[in-house]
CSV table of C-alpha atoms in Angstrom, one decimal:
chain,number,residue,atom,x,y,z
Y,22,UNK,CA,141.6,92.8,-131.6
Y,23,UNK,CA,138.2,92.0,-132.8
Y,24,UNK,CA,137.4,88.1,-133.2
Y,25,UNK,CA,138.1,86.8,-137.1
Y,26,UNK,CA,134.4,85.4,-137.9
Y,27,UNK,CA,135.1,82.2,-140.2
Y,28,UNK,CA,131.7,82.6,-141.9
Y,29,UNK,CA,132.4,86.0,-142.9
Y,30,UNK,CA,135.6,85.5,-144.8
Y,31,UNK,CA,135.4,85.5,-148.3
Y,32,UNK,CA,137.7,82.6,-149.6
Y,33,UNK,CA,137.4,83.8,-153.6
Y,34,UNK,CA,139.1,87.1,-152.4
Y,35,UNK,CA,142.6,85.8,-152.9
Y,36,UNK,CA,142.2,84.1,-155.8
Y,37,UNK,CA,140.2,87.4,-157.4
Y,38,UNK,CA,143.3,89.3,-156.4
Y,39,UNK,CA,145.6,87.2,-157.8
Y,40,UNK,CA,144.1,86.9,-161.3
Y,41,UNK,CA,144.2,91.1,-161.5
Y,42,UNK,CA,148.0,90.9,-160.5
Y,43,UNK,CA,148.6,87.9,-162.8
Y,44,UNK,CA,150.5,86.5,-160.1
Y,45,UNK,CA,150.0,84.4,-156.6
Y,46,UNK,CA,153.6,85.5,-155.2
Y,47,UNK,CA,151.5,86.8,-151.9
Y,48,UNK,CA,150.2,83.0,-151.3
Y,49,UNK,CA,154.0,82.1,-150.3
Y,50,UNK,CA,153.4,84.4,-147.2
Y,51,UNK,CA,154.7,82.5,-143.9
Y,52,UNK,CA,152.9,85.1,-141.9
Y,53,UNK,CA,156.7,85.7,-140.1
Y,54,UNK,CA,156.5,89.3,-139.5
Y,55,UNK,CA,159.5,90.1,-141.4
Y,56,UNK,CA,157.9,92.8,-143.5
Y,57,UNK,CA,156.6,94.8,-140.5
Y,58,UNK,CA,160.2,94.4,-138.8
Y,59,UNK,CA,161.7,95.7,-142.3
Y,60,UNK,CA,159.3,98.4,-142.6
Y,61,UNK,CA,160.5,101.7,-141.2
Y,62,UNK,CA,157.4,103.2,-140.3
Y,63,UNK,CA,155.4,100.4,-139.1
Y,64,UNK,CA,155.7,101.8,-135.5
Y,65,UNK,CA,155.1,105.4,-136.1
Y,66,UNK,CA,151.5,105.4,-136.2
Y,67,UNK,CA,148.5,103.2,-136.2
Y,68,UNK,CA,147.4,101.1,-139.5
Y,69,UNK,CA,150.6,100.9,-140.9
Y,70,UNK,CA,151.4,97.0,-140.4
Y,71,UNK,CA,152.1,95.4,-143.6
Y,72,UNK,CA,151.8,92.0,-141.9
Y,73,UNK,CA,148.2,92.4,-140.8
Y,74,UNK,CA,147.2,93.8,-144.2
Y,75,UNK,CA,148.6,90.6,-146.4
Y,76,UNK,CA,147.2,88.3,-143.6
Y,77,UNK,CA,143.7,90.0,-144.3
Y,78,UNK,CA,144.2,89.0,-148.0
Y,79,UNK,CA,145.2,85.5,-147.5
Y,80,UNK,CA,142.2,84.8,-145.0
Y,81,UNK,CA,139.7,86.5,-147.5
Y,82,UNK,CA,139.0,89.4,-145.2
Y,83,UNK,CA,137.8,91.4,-148.2
Y,84,UNK,CA,135.5,94.1,-146.1
Y,85,UNK,CA,138.2,94.8,-143.3
Y,86,UNK,CA,141.1,94.8,-145.9
Y,87,UNK,CA,139.1,97.3,-148.3
Y,88,UNK,CA,138.4,99.6,-145.3
Y,89,UNK,CA,141.8,99.5,-143.9
Y,90,UNK,CA,144.0,102.6,-144.1
Y,91,UNK,CA,146.9,101.0,-144.8
Y,92,UNK,CA,146.0,100.8,-148.6
Y,93,UNK,CA,146.7,104.6,-148.8
Y,94,UNK,CA,149.0,104.9,-145.9
Y,95,UNK,CA,151.9,102.2,-147.6
Y,96,UNK,CA,154.4,104.4,-149.4
Y,97,UNK,CA,154.9,101.3,-151.6
Y,98,UNK,CA,158.7,101.7,-150.9
Y,99,UNK,CA,159.1,97.8,-150.7
Y,100,UNK,CA,161.6,98.2,-148.0
Y,101,UNK,CA,159.4,95.3,-146.4
Y,102,UNK,CA,160.2,93.1,-149.4
Y,103,UNK,CA,164.1,93.5,-149.2
Y,104,UNK,CA,163.5,91.6,-145.6
Y,105,UNK,CA,160.8,89.3,-146.5
Y,106,UNK,CA,162.1,85.5,-146.9
Y,107,UNK,CA,159.8,84.6,-149.5
Y,108,UNK,CA,160.2,88.1,-151.5
Y,109,UNK,CA,156.4,88.6,-151.3
Y,110,UNK,CA,156.0,92.0,-152.7
Y,111,UNK,CA,153.7,94.1,-150.8
Y,112,UNK,CA,154.1,97.2,-152.6
Y,113,UNK,CA,152.7,95.3,-155.8
Y,114,UNK,CA,149.8,93.9,-153.7
Y,115,UNK,CA,148.9,97.2,-152.3
Y,116,UNK,CA,148.7,98.9,-155.5
Y,117,UNK,CA,146.5,96.0,-157.3
Y,118,UNK,CA,144.2,96.5,-154.3
Y,119,UNK,CA,144.2,100.4,-155.1
Y,120,UNK,CA,143.6,100.0,-158.7
Y,121,UNK,CA,141.2,97.4,-158.9
Y,122,UNK,CA,139.1,97.4,-155.6
Y,123,UNK,CA,139.2,100.7,-154.0
Y,124,UNK,CA,137.5,103.9,-155.8
Y,125,UNK,CA,137.9,106.3,-153.1
Y,126,UNK,CA,141.2,107.8,-154.6
Y,127,UNK,CA,142.6,110.4,-151.7
Y,128,UNK,CA,143.4,114.2,-152.2
Y,129,UNK,CA,144.2,115.1,-155.9
Y,130,UNK,CA,145.9,111.8,-157.2
Y,131,UNK,CA,143.2,110.8,-159.7
Y,132,UNK,CA,142.9,114.3,-160.9
Y,133,UNK,CA,146.5,114.8,-161.6
Y,134,UNK,CA,146.3,111.4,-163.5
Y,135,UNK,CA,143.3,112.8,-165.5
Y,136,UNK,CA,145.2,116.1,-166.1
Y,137,UNK,CA,148.0,113.9,-167.5
Y,138,UNK,CA,145.9,111.8,-169.7
Y,139,UNK,CA,144.4,115.0,-170.9
Y,140,UNK,CA,147.2,117.1,-171.5
Y,141,UNK,CA,149.9,115.1,-171.9
Y,142,UNK,CA,151.9,116.3,-168.7
Y,143,UNK,CA,151.1,116.6,-164.6
Y,144,UNK,CA,151.2,120.2,-164.5
Y,145,UNK,CA,148.6,121.0,-167.2
Y,146,UNK,CA,151.2,122.8,-169.1
Y,147,UNK,CA,149.8,123.9,-172.2
Y,148,UNK,CA,152.1,123.7,-175.7
Y,149,UNK,CA,152.4,127.6,-176.1
Y,150,UNK,CA,153.9,127.6,-172.6
Y,151,UNK,CA,156.1,124.8,-173.2
Y,152,UNK,CA,157.7,126.0,-176.0
Y,153,UNK,CA,157.8,129.7,-175.0
Y,154,UNK,CA,160.2,128.3,-171.7
Y,155,UNK,CA,162.3,126.4,-174.2
Y,156,UNK,CA,162.8,129.8,-176.2
Y,157,UNK,CA,163.4,131.4,-172.9
Y,158,UNK,CA,165.7,128.8,-171.5
Y,159,UNK,CA,167.4,129.1,-175.4
Y,160,UNK,CA,168.4,132.7,-174.7
Y,161,UNK,CA,169.5,132.6,-171.3
Y,162,UNK,CA,171.9,129.9,-172.2
Y,163,UNK,CA,173.0,131.4,-175.5
Y,164,UNK,CA,174.0,134.6,-172.9
Y,165,UNK,CA,175.5,132.1,-170.2
Y,166,UNK,CA,177.7,130.3,-172.6
Y,167,UNK,CA,178.6,133.3,-174.6
Y,168,UNK,CA,177.4,131.3,-177.8
Y,169,UNK,CA,174.9,132.9,-179.8
Y,170,UNK,CA,174.4,130.1,-182.2
Y,171,UNK,CA,173.3,127.6,-179.4
Y,172,UNK,CA,169.8,126.0,-179.8
Y,173,UNK,CA,168.0,123.6,-178.1
Y,174,UNK,CA,167.4,120.5,-180.2
Y,175,UNK,CA,163.6,119.9,-180.6
Y,176,UNK,CA,162.1,117.1,-182.7
Y,177,UNK,CA,165.6,116.1,-184.0
Y,178,UNK,CA,165.7,112.6,-185.6
Y,179,UNK,CA,168.5,110.1,-185.0
Y,180,UNK,CA,169.8,111.5,-181.8
Y,181,UNK,CA,171.9,109.8,-179.4
Y,182,UNK,CA,169.1,110.2,-177.0
Y,183,UNK,CA,165.4,111.4,-176.1
Y,184,UNK,CA,165.3,113.4,-172.9
Y,185,UNK,CA,162.4,113.0,-170.7
Y,186,UNK,CA,161.8,115.2,-167.8
Y,187,UNK,CA,159.6,116.0,-165.1
Y,188,UNK,CA,157.0,118.8,-165.7
Y,189,UNK,CA,158.0,120.7,-162.5
Y,190,UNK,CA,161.2,121.2,-164.4
Y,191,UNK,CA,159.2,123.3,-166.9
Y,192,UNK,CA,156.6,124.7,-164.7
Y,193,UNK,CA,158.3,125.6,-161.6
Y,194,UNK,CA,162.1,124.8,-161.7
Y,195,UNK,CA,163.1,126.0,-165.2
Y,196,UNK,CA,166.5,126.8,-163.6
Y,197,UNK,CA,167.3,123.4,-163.0
Y,198,UNK,CA,166.6,122.0,-166.7
Y,199,UNK,CA,168.7,125.2,-167.8
Y,200,UNK,CA,171.3,123.5,-165.7
Y,201,UNK,CA,170.8,120.2,-167.2
Y,202,UNK,CA,170.9,121.6,-170.8
Y,203,UNK,CA,174.1,123.4,-169.9
Y,204,UNK,CA,175.9,120.0,-168.9
Y,205,UNK,CA,174.5,118.6,-172.2
Y,206,UNK,CA,176.3,121.7,-173.9
Y,207,UNK,CA,179.8,120.9,-172.2
Y,208,UNK,CA,179.6,117.2,-172.9
Y,209,UNK,CA,178.9,117.8,-176.5
Y,210,UNK,CA,175.5,115.8,-176.3
Y,211,UNK,CA,173.8,114.5,-179.4
Y,212,UNK,CA,170.1,114.6,-178.0
Y,213,UNK,CA,166.6,115.9,-178.7
Y,214,UNK,CA,163.7,117.1,-176.9
Y,215,UNK,CA,160.4,116.4,-178.0
Y,216,UNK,CA,157.7,119.2,-178.8
Y,217,UNK,CA,154.7,116.4,-178.0
Y,218,UNK,CA,155.2,114.1,-175.3
Y,219,UNK,CA,158.2,114.9,-173.1
Y,220,UNK,CA,157.0,114.6,-169.2
Y,221,UNK,CA,157.9,111.2,-168.2
Y,222,UNK,CA,156.0,111.4,-164.9
Y,223,UNK,CA,152.9,109.1,-164.3
Y,224,UNK,CA,151.1,109.3,-161.0
Y,225,UNK,CA,149.1,106.2,-162.2
Y,226,UNK,CA,152.1,104.3,-160.9
Y,227,UNK,CA,150.8,105.1,-157.7
Y,228,UNK,CA,146.7,105.0,-158.3
Y,229,UNK,CA,147.2,101.3,-159.3
Y,230,UNK,CA,145.1,101.6,-162.6
Y,231,UNK,CA,147.2,100.4,-165.4
Y,232,UNK,CA,144.6,101.5,-168.1
Y,233,UNK,CA,145.4,105.1,-167.1
Y,234,UNK,CA,148.9,104.1,-166.5
Y,235,UNK,CA,149.4,103.0,-170.1
Y,236,UNK,CA,147.7,105.7,-171.7
Y,237,UNK,CA,150.5,108.3,-170.1
Y,238,UNK,CA,153.5,106.1,-170.6
Y,239,UNK,CA,153.1,104.7,-174.0
Y,240,UNK,CA,153.3,108.0,-175.6
Y,241,UNK,CA,156.6,108.6,-174.2
Y,242,UNK,CA,158.0,105.5,-175.5
Y,243,UNK,CA,156.3,106.1,-178.7
Y,244,UNK,CA,158.3,109.4,-179.3
Y,245,UNK,CA,161.7,107.3,-179.0
Y,246,UNK,CA,160.5,105.5,-181.9
Y,247,UNK,CA,159.0,108.5,-183.8
Y,248,UNK,CA,162.3,110.4,-183.5
Y,249,UNK,CA,164.4,107.3,-184.1
Y,250,UNK,CA,166.5,108.0,-180.9
Y,251,UNK,CA,168.9,105.3,-180.0
Y,252,UNK,CA,167.7,105.5,-176.3
Y,253,UNK,CA,165.4,107.2,-173.8
Y,254,UNK,CA,167.4,109.0,-171.0
Y,255,UNK,CA,165.3,110.2,-168.1
Y,256,UNK,CA,165.7,113.2,-165.5
Y,257,UNK,CA,166.3,113.1,-161.8
Y,258,UNK,CA,162.8,111.8,-161.0
Y,259,UNK,CA,162.7,108.2,-159.2
Y,260,UNK,CA,159.0,107.7,-160.1
Y,261,UNK,CA,159.3,108.9,-163.8
Y,262,UNK,CA,162.4,106.6,-164.3
Y,263,UNK,CA,160.2,103.6,-162.8
Y,264,UNK,CA,157.4,104.6,-164.6
Y,265,UNK,CA,158.7,104.5,-168.3
Y,266,UNK,CA,161.0,101.2,-167.3
Y,267,UNK,CA,158.3,99.1,-165.7
Y,268,UNK,CA,156.0,100.3,-168.2
Y,269,UNK,CA,158.4,99.2,-171.0
Y,270,UNK,CA,159.0,95.8,-169.4
Y,271,UNK,CA,155.4,95.4,-168.4
Y,272,UNK,CA,153.3,96.6,-171.6
Y,273,UNK,CA,155.6,97.8,-174.6
Y,274,UNK,CA,155.7,95.7,-177.5
Y,275,UNK,CA,157.5,97.7,-180.0
Y,276,UNK,CA,161.0,98.1,-181.0
Y,277,UNK,CA,163.8,97.8,-178.5
Y,278,UNK,CA,165.9,100.5,-177.0
Y,279,UNK,CA,167.7,101.4,-173.8
Y,280,UNK,CA,166.2,103.8,-170.9
Y,281,UNK,CA,168.7,105.1,-168.7
Y,282,UNK,CA,168.9,107.5,-165.7
Y,283,UNK,CA,170.9,110.7,-166.2
Y,284,UNK,CA,172.7,109.7,-163.2
Y,285,UNK,CA,174.1,106.8,-165.2
Y,286,UNK,CA,174.9,109.1,-168.5
Y,287,UNK,CA,176.5,111.6,-166.1
Y,288,UNK,CA,178.8,108.6,-164.2
Y,289,UNK,CA,179.5,107.7,-168.0
Y,290,UNK,CA,180.6,111.1,-169.0
Y,291,UNK,CA,182.8,111.6,-166.2
Y,292,UNK,CA,184.5,108.6,-166.6
Y,293,UNK,CA,184.9,109.2,-170.3
Y,294,UNK,CA,186.4,112.5,-169.6
Y,295,UNK,CA,183.7,114.1,-171.5
Y,296,UNK,CA,182.8,116.1,-168.6
Y,297,UNK,CA,185.2,117.6,-166.1
Y,298,UNK,CA,184.3,118.8,-162.6
Y,299,UNK,CA,186.3,121.2,-160.0
Y,300,UNK,CA,185.0,119.3,-156.6
Y,301,UNK,CA,186.4,122.8,-154.6
Y,302,UNK,CA,183.4,124.6,-155.9
Y,303,UNK,CA,181.5,122.4,-153.7
Y,304,UNK,CA,183.2,122.3,-150.3
Y,305,UNK,CA,180.5,121.6,-147.9
Y,306,UNK,CA,179.9,118.4,-146.8
Y,307,UNK,CA,176.9,116.3,-148.7
Y,308,UNK,CA,174.9,113.4,-148.0
Y,309,UNK,CA,172.9,111.6,-150.5
Y,310,UNK,CA,169.3,110.5,-150.3
Y,311,UNK,CA,168.5,107.2,-152.2
Y,312,UNK,CA,164.9,107.4,-153.7
Y,313,UNK,CA,162.9,104.1,-153.4
Y,314,UNK,CA,162.1,103.9,-157.1
Y,315,UNK,CA,165.3,104.9,-158.3
Y,316,UNK,CA,167.3,102.5,-156.1
Y,317,UNK,CA,165.7,99.9,-154.7
Y,318,UNK,CA,163.2,99.2,-157.5
Y,319,UNK,CA,165.3,99.8,-160.4
Y,320,UNK,CA,168.8,99.2,-159.0
Y,321,UNK,CA,170.3,102.7,-159.9
Y,322,UNK,CA,173.0,102.5,-156.9
Y,323,UNK,CA,176.4,103.4,-157.6
Y,324,UNK,CA,176.1,106.0,-160.5
Y,325,UNK,CA,175.1,108.9,-158.3
Y,326,UNK,CA,177.6,108.0,-155.6
Y,327,UNK,CA,180.6,108.4,-158.0
Y,328,UNK,CA,179.0,111.6,-159.9
Y,329,UNK,CA,178.9,113.0,-156.2
Y,330,UNK,CA,182.6,111.9,-155.2
Y,331,UNK,CA,183.9,113.7,-158.4
Y,332,UNK,CA,181.8,116.8,-157.8
Y,333,UNK,CA,182.1,117.6,-154.2
Y,334,UNK,CA,184.8,117.8,-151.5
Y,335,UNK,CA,183.2,116.0,-148.6
Y,336,UNK,CA,180.3,113.4,-149.5
Y,337,UNK,CA,178.7,111.3,-146.6
Y,338,UNK,CA,176.7,108.3,-146.4
Y,339,UNK,CA,173.5,108.3,-144.6
Y,340,UNK,CA,173.2,104.6,-142.9
Y,341,UNK,CA,171.2,102.4,-143.8
Y,342,UNK,CA,171.9,103.4,-147.5
Y,343,UNK,CA,171.6,101.9,-151.3
Y,344,UNK,CA,169.0,99.2,-151.5
Y,345,UNK,CA,168.4,99.3,-147.5
Y,346,UNK,CA,167.6,103.0,-147.5
Y,347,UNK,CA,164.7,104.3,-145.7
Y,348,UNK,CA,162.0,105.8,-147.8
Y,349,UNK,CA,161.6,109.6,-147.2
Y,350,UNK,CA,157.9,109.1,-146.0
Y,351,UNK,CA,156.3,110.8,-149.5
Y,352,UNK,CA,156.1,107.3,-151.6
Y,353,UNK,CA,153.1,105.9,-153.0
Y,354,UNK,CA,151.6,109.4,-154.1
Y,355,UNK,CA,151.4,110.6,-150.6
Y,356,UNK,CA,152.3,114.2,-151.6
Y,357,UNK,CA,149.0,114.2,-153.4
Y,358,UNK,CA,147.0,113.1,-150.5
Y,359,UNK,CA,146.8,116.3,-148.2
Y,360,UNK,CA,144.4,114.6,-145.8
Y,361,UNK,CA,147.6,112.5,-144.7
Y,362,UNK,CA,150.1,115.1,-144.5
Y,363,UNK,CA,150.4,114.3,-140.5
Y,364,UNK,CA,151.3,110.8,-141.3
Y,365,UNK,CA,153.7,111.7,-144.3
Y,366,UNK,CA,155.7,114.3,-141.8
Y,367,UNK,CA,155.6,111.6,-139.1
Y,368,UNK,CA,157.3,109.1,-141.2
Y,369,UNK,CA,159.6,111.7,-142.8
Y,370,UNK,CA,161.4,111.9,-139.2
Y,371,UNK,CA,163.3,108.7,-139.8
Y,372,UNK,CA,164.9,110.4,-142.6
Y,373,UNK,CA,165.4,113.6,-140.7
Y,374,UNK,CA,167.4,111.3,-138.2
Y,375,UNK,CA,169.5,110.0,-140.4
Y,376,UNK,CA,170.4,113.3,-142.1
Y,377,UNK,CA,171.3,115.1,-138.7
Y,378,UNK,CA,173.6,112.0,-137.7
Y,379,UNK,CA,175.4,112.7,-140.9
Y,380,UNK,CA,176.5,116.4,-140.1
Y,381,UNK,CA,176.1,117.3,-143.7
Y,382,UNK,CA,174.8,120.8,-144.8
Y,383,UNK,CA,173.5,119.7,-148.3
Y,384,UNK,CA,171.3,116.8,-149.2
Y,385,UNK,CA,171.6,115.5,-152.9
Y,386,UNK,CA,168.2,114.3,-153.7
Y,387,UNK,CA,167.8,112.6,-157.2
Y,388,UNK,CA,164.0,112.8,-157.1
Y,389,UNK,CA,161.6,115.7,-157.5
Y,390,UNK,CA,158.9,113.7,-155.5
Y,391,UNK,CA,161.4,113.1,-152.7
Y,392,UNK,CA,162.6,116.8,-153.0
Y,393,UNK,CA,159.2,118.2,-152.2
Y,394,UNK,CA,159.0,115.9,-149.3
Y,395,UNK,CA,162.5,117.1,-148.1
Y,396,UNK,CA,161.5,120.6,-148.6
Y,397,UNK,CA,158.5,120.3,-146.2
Y,398,UNK,CA,161.0,118.4,-143.6
Y,399,UNK,CA,163.6,120.9,-144.1
Y,400,UNK,CA,160.8,123.4,-143.1
Y,401,UNK,CA,158.9,121.4,-140.5
Y,402,UNK,CA,161.8,120.1,-138.5
Y,403,UNK,CA,163.9,123.5,-138.7
Y,404,UNK,CA,166.8,121.6,-140.2
Y,405,UNK,CA,168.4,124.5,-141.9
Y,406,UNK,CA,169.9,122.2,-144.5
Y,407,UNK,CA,170.2,123.0,-148.6
Y,408,UNK,CA,168.2,120.4,-150.7
Y,409,UNK,CA,169.7,120.0,-154.1
Y,410,UNK,CA,169.2,117.8,-157.3
Y,411,UNK,CA,172.3,116.2,-158.2
Y,412,UNK,CA,172.3,118.0,-161.7
Y,413,UNK,CA,172.9,121.2,-159.8
Y,414,UNK,CA,176.0,120.2,-157.6
Y,415,UNK,CA,177.3,119.1,-161.1
Y,416,UNK,CA,176.6,122.1,-162.8
Y,417,UNK,CA,178.1,124.4,-160.1
Y,418,UNK,CA,181.6,122.3,-160.4
Y,419,UNK,CA,181.2,122.2,-164.1
Y,420,UNK,CA,184.4,123.0,-166.1
Y,421,UNK,CA,183.4,124.2,-169.2
Y,422,UNK,CA,185.6,123.5,-172.2
Y,423,UNK,CA,187.5,125.7,-174.0
Y,424,UNK,CA,185.6,127.3,-177.1
Y,425,UNK,CA,187.1,126.4,-180.3
Y,426,UNK,CA,188.1,129.8,-182.4
Y,427,UNK,CA,185.7,130.0,-185.6
Y,428,UNK,CA,187.3,129.4,-188.7
């Protein structure tokens, strides 16, 4: 280890960072090492030690810190914060350093942010492509449901909720959006989609640039107001859900409204009897991944478990789970940083070991970002498992209501 030269330390750095964060929470650090003990990845590859990173902050080792690979290796999962006796949020510190002191945004992270600001969605889907996809899905659902009068509600004012989703569901996985809309149909949901701002994702959550972040998330919240919806419901995407909720709490000054995950809504509908499920349609053993942004950061822990227990015959927990879960290894924007693919897959081995221990055949993954990582892990480690979103599992078990004869 290199010697620390006092004359080279910058005592102003800590205060400068604290001002950027509007908080001094990291000043409470005891240097006890519980963060490193709690990090699931600290022993897997070099430069992945949260305690060392934070000590550089506290000591004012500006130059060493700003060259530290940890700043981009960290998945910002907050597993270290769960263990910290002083509740120091190292993920928040890491994000603040990324957005305010580093200019070397790896991979295509900043490109996706720029594309989202320009086009309104992270996949650069053009308005005509979006509307054509919805028209196609409408035709597919009319045929599947046997209901030629079925229409996807777009820009309907006064709905119970505006549904915000992930651009992947339009660009690459429209079949999954179709499954979701089918569930809405079965529940008799009073909802709307927006023709203007529909992508709830925001990779500036990971780049750390608050100005970019708010340019992306504010229009999503404004759509709720424009369409006079009672609440915003967000698809199975941990970082999309985290983005709108965190942005709402941190920056939003407009009218107040609830923001819920689709998993919370499904849980409510099942308990109310609005949708009925046949778990025999899902006989294979199923385990559940807990996305960090959805579970540890936003506290949605039990709804997805109740939904799965109603939808499958054999539900098996991974351990640890819930708030104590392990990150899949792709958090913090890692999927947008291909130069760190090796480290990402190494981190994923922790999750692979958990999966294999359950003996499950299907992994329920309520997050698009995590889904991409699990698909990579499935291929890289030759797991032979099936990776699915919870809505797809629910749709398979869905008992469609009897059609009422037309008068």
